[in-house]
Amino acid sequence: MKLKRSGVLSKLVVLILLVFTAVTLLNIRSRLQAAEIQLSQYQEAVDQQRETNAALADDIANSGDPDTVLAVAKDKMGLVEEGEVIFYDTTN
């Protein structure tokens, strides 16, 4: 039984296919890494938004509490009670 040797053309075709496959795999790998980075950025944004939502839900749940209302009026709105004095640090 005689074995037929492959020609130069078939070796070239196999080589081209191997190179094409390697380049494609490297391209897919780089795209996958970029997608993983983007996923982690989105996950951080989701976590931050969940923290914000939890804080807002807590504010809503305690909206009838007089101490909470007073704290919001002082901290966020800059209001003061009658007779109260605010000192600002100007050394910075």
PDB file of C-alpha atoms in Angstrom:
ATOM      1  CA  MET A   1       0.000   0.000   0.000  1.00  0.00           C
ATOM      2  CA  LYS A   2       1.372   3.351  -1.032  1.00  0.00           C
ATOM      3  CA  LEU A   3       0.912   6.489   1.027  1.00  0.00           C
ATOM      4  CA  LYS A   4       0.238   9.622  -0.869  1.00  0.00           C
ATOM      5  CA  ARG A   5       2.309  12.532   0.405  1.00  0.00           C
ATOM      6  CA  SER A   6       0.571  15.824   0.915  1.00  0.00           C
ATOM      7  CA  GLY A   7       1.541  18.567  -1.409  1.00  0.00           C
ATOM      8  CA  VAL A   8       2.904  21.975  -0.622  1.00  0.00           C
ATOM      9  CA  LEU A   9      -0.458  23.541  -1.382  1.00  0.00           C
ATOM     10  CA  SER A  10      -2.306  21.479   1.226  1.00  0.00           C
ATOM     11  CA  LYS A  11       0.384  22.272   3.824  1.00  0.00           C
ATOM     12  CA  LEU A  12       0.036  25.951   3.014  1.00  0.00           C
ATOM     13  CA  VAL A  13      -3.750  25.781   3.385  1.00  0.00           C
ATOM     14  CA  VAL A  14      -3.417  24.085   6.796  1.00  0.00           C
ATOM     15  CA  LEU A  15      -0.866  26.683   7.882  1.00  0.00           C
ATOM     16  CA  ILE A  16      -3.144  29.534   6.800  1.00  0.00           C
ATOM     17  CA  LEU A  17      -6.050  27.965   8.683  1.00  0.00           C
ATOM     18  CA  LEU A  18      -3.922  27.619  11.819  1.00  0.00           C
ATOM     19  CA  VAL A  19      -2.778  31.234  11.633  1.00  0.00           C
ATOM     20  CA  PHE A  20      -6.336  32.412  11.034  1.00  0.00           C
ATOM     21  CA  THR A  21      -7.560  30.379  14.014  1.00  0.00           C
ATOM     22  CA  ALA A  22      -4.814  31.749  16.269  1.00  0.00           C
ATOM     23  CA  VAL A  23      -5.537  35.348  15.262  1.00  0.00           C
ATOM     24  CA  THR A  24      -9.265  34.827  15.791  1.00  0.00           C
ATOM     25  CA  LEU A  25      -8.713  33.329  19.229  1.00  0.00           C
ATOM     26  CA  LEU A  26      -6.464  36.215  20.262  1.00  0.00           C
ATOM     27  CA  ASN A  27      -9.077  38.699  19.061  1.00  0.00           C
ATOM     28  CA  ILE A  28     -11.797  36.922  21.009  1.00  0.00           C
ATOM     29  CA  ARG A  29      -9.582  36.834  24.105  1.00  0.00           C
ATOM     30  CA  SER A  30      -8.977  40.591  23.985  1.00  0.00           C
ATOM     31  CA  ARG A  31     -12.691  41.263  23.496  1.00  0.00           C
ATOM     32  CA  LEU A  32     -13.475  38.979  26.442  1.00  0.00           C
ATOM     33  CA  GLN A  33     -11.031  40.844  28.686  1.00  0.00           C
ATOM     34  CA  ALA A  34     -12.563  44.174  27.682  1.00  0.00           C
ATOM     35  CA  ALA A  35     -16.034  42.812  28.412  1.00  0.00           C
ATOM     36  CA  GLU A  36     -14.909  41.586  31.844  1.00  0.00           C
ATOM     37  CA  ILE A  37     -13.529  45.048  32.671  1.00  0.00           C
ATOM     38  CA  GLN A  38     -16.774  46.649  31.548  1.00  0.00           C
ATOM     39  CA  LEU A  39     -18.743  44.131  33.620  1.00  0.00           C
ATOM     40  CA  SER A  40     -16.787  45.007  36.757  1.00  0.00           C
ATOM     41  CA  GLN A  41     -17.379  48.730  36.124  1.00  0.00           C
ATOM     42  CA  TYR A  42     -21.103  48.115  35.717  1.00  0.00           C
ATOM     43  CA  GLN A  43     -21.125  45.981  38.871  1.00  0.00           C
ATOM     44  CA  GLU A  44     -19.526  48.830  40.835  1.00  0.00           C
ATOM     45  CA  ALA A  45     -22.136  51.244  39.481  1.00  0.00           C
ATOM     46  CA  VAL A  46     -24.931  48.844  40.460  1.00  0.00           C
ATOM     47  CA  ASP A  47     -23.497  48.462  43.968  1.00  0.00           C
ATOM     48  CA  GLN A  48     -23.268  52.240  44.402  1.00  0.00           C
ATOM     49  CA  GLN A  49     -26.826  52.664  43.170  1.00  0.00           C
ATOM     50  CA  ARG A  50     -28.050  49.981  45.583  1.00  0.00           C
ATOM     51  CA  GLU A  51     -26.384  51.830  48.467  1.00  0.00           C
ATOM     52  CA  THR A  52     -28.028  55.072  47.345  1.00  0.00           C
ATOM     53  CA  ASN A  53     -31.398  53.337  47.063  1.00  0.00           C
ATOM     54  CA  ALA A  54     -31.017  51.820  50.534  1.00  0.00           C
ATOM     55  CA  ALA A  55     -30.216  55.242  52.005  1.00  0.00           C
ATOM     56  CA  LEU A  56     -33.218  56.774  50.251  1.00  0.00           C
ATOM     57  CA  ALA A  57     -35.476  53.959  51.446  1.00  0.00           C
ATOM     58  CA  ASP A  58     -34.240  54.540  54.988  1.00  0.00           C
ATOM     59  CA  ASP A  59     -34.963  58.272  54.636  1.00  0.00           C
ATOM     60  CA  ILE A  60     -38.465  57.502  53.410  1.00  0.00           C
ATOM     61  CA  ALA A  61     -39.081  55.020  56.233  1.00  0.00           C
ATOM     62  CA  ASN A  62     -37.978  57.590  58.817  1.00  0.00           C
ATOM     63  CA  SER A  63     -39.591  60.623  57.201  1.00  0.00           C
ATOM     64  CA  GLY A  64     -42.079  61.032  60.057  1.00  0.00           C
ATOM     65  CA  ASP A  65     -39.407  60.970  62.768  1.00  0.00           C
ATOM     66  CA  PRO A  66     -38.877  64.511  64.136  1.00  0.00           C
ATOM     67  CA  ASP A  67     -35.173  63.905  64.794  1.00  0.00           C
ATOM     68  CA  THR A  68     -34.649  62.832  61.177  1.00  0.00           C
ATOM     69  CA  VAL A  69     -36.538  65.848  59.872  1.00  0.00           C
ATOM     70  CA  LEU A  70     -34.414  68.112  62.062  1.00  0.00           C
ATOM     71  CA  ALA A  71     -31.191  66.452  60.910  1.00  0.00           C
ATOM     72  CA  VAL A  72     -32.166  66.843  57.246  1.00  0.00           C
ATOM     73  CA  ALA A  73     -33.124  70.477  57.765  1.00  0.00           C
ATOM     74  CA  LYS A  74     -29.765  71.222  59.390  1.00  0.00           C
ATOM     75  CA  ASP A  75     -27.456  69.113  57.208  1.00  0.00           C
ATOM     76  CA  LYS A  76     -28.963  69.384  53.761  1.00  0.00           C
ATOM     77  CA  MET A  77     -30.835  72.665  53.901  1.00  0.00           C
ATOM     78  CA  GLY A  78     -28.528  74.633  56.181  1.00  0.00           C
ATOM     79  CA  LEU A  79     -31.330  75.688  58.526  1.00  0.00           C
ATOM     80  CA  VAL A  80     -30.705  76.493  62.185  1.00  0.00           C
ATOM     81  CA  GLU A  81     -32.895  76.559  65.247  1.00  0.00           C
ATOM     82  CA  GLU A  82     -33.791  79.809  66.911  1.00  0.00           C
ATOM     83  CA  GLY A  83     -30.861  81.036  68.992  1.00  0.00           C
ATOM     84  CA  GLU A  84     -28.423  78.557  67.440  1.00  0.00           C
ATOM     85  CA  VAL A  85     -25.085  79.878  66.118  1.00  0.00           C
ATOM     86  CA  ILE A  86     -23.018  78.262  63.361  1.00  0.00           C
ATOM     87  CA  PHE A  87     -19.251  78.681  63.277  1.00  0.00           C
ATOM     88  CA  TYR A  88     -17.371  78.187  59.994  1.00  0.00           C
ATOM     89  CA  ASP A  89     -13.742  77.055  59.991  1.00  0.00           C
ATOM     90  CA  THR A  90     -11.846  79.477  57.727  1.00  0.00           C
ATOM     91  CA  THR A  91      -8.326  78.210  58.451  1.00  0.00           C
ATOM     92  CA  ASN A  92      -8.250  75.953  55.412  1.00  0.00           C
TER      93      ASN A  92
END
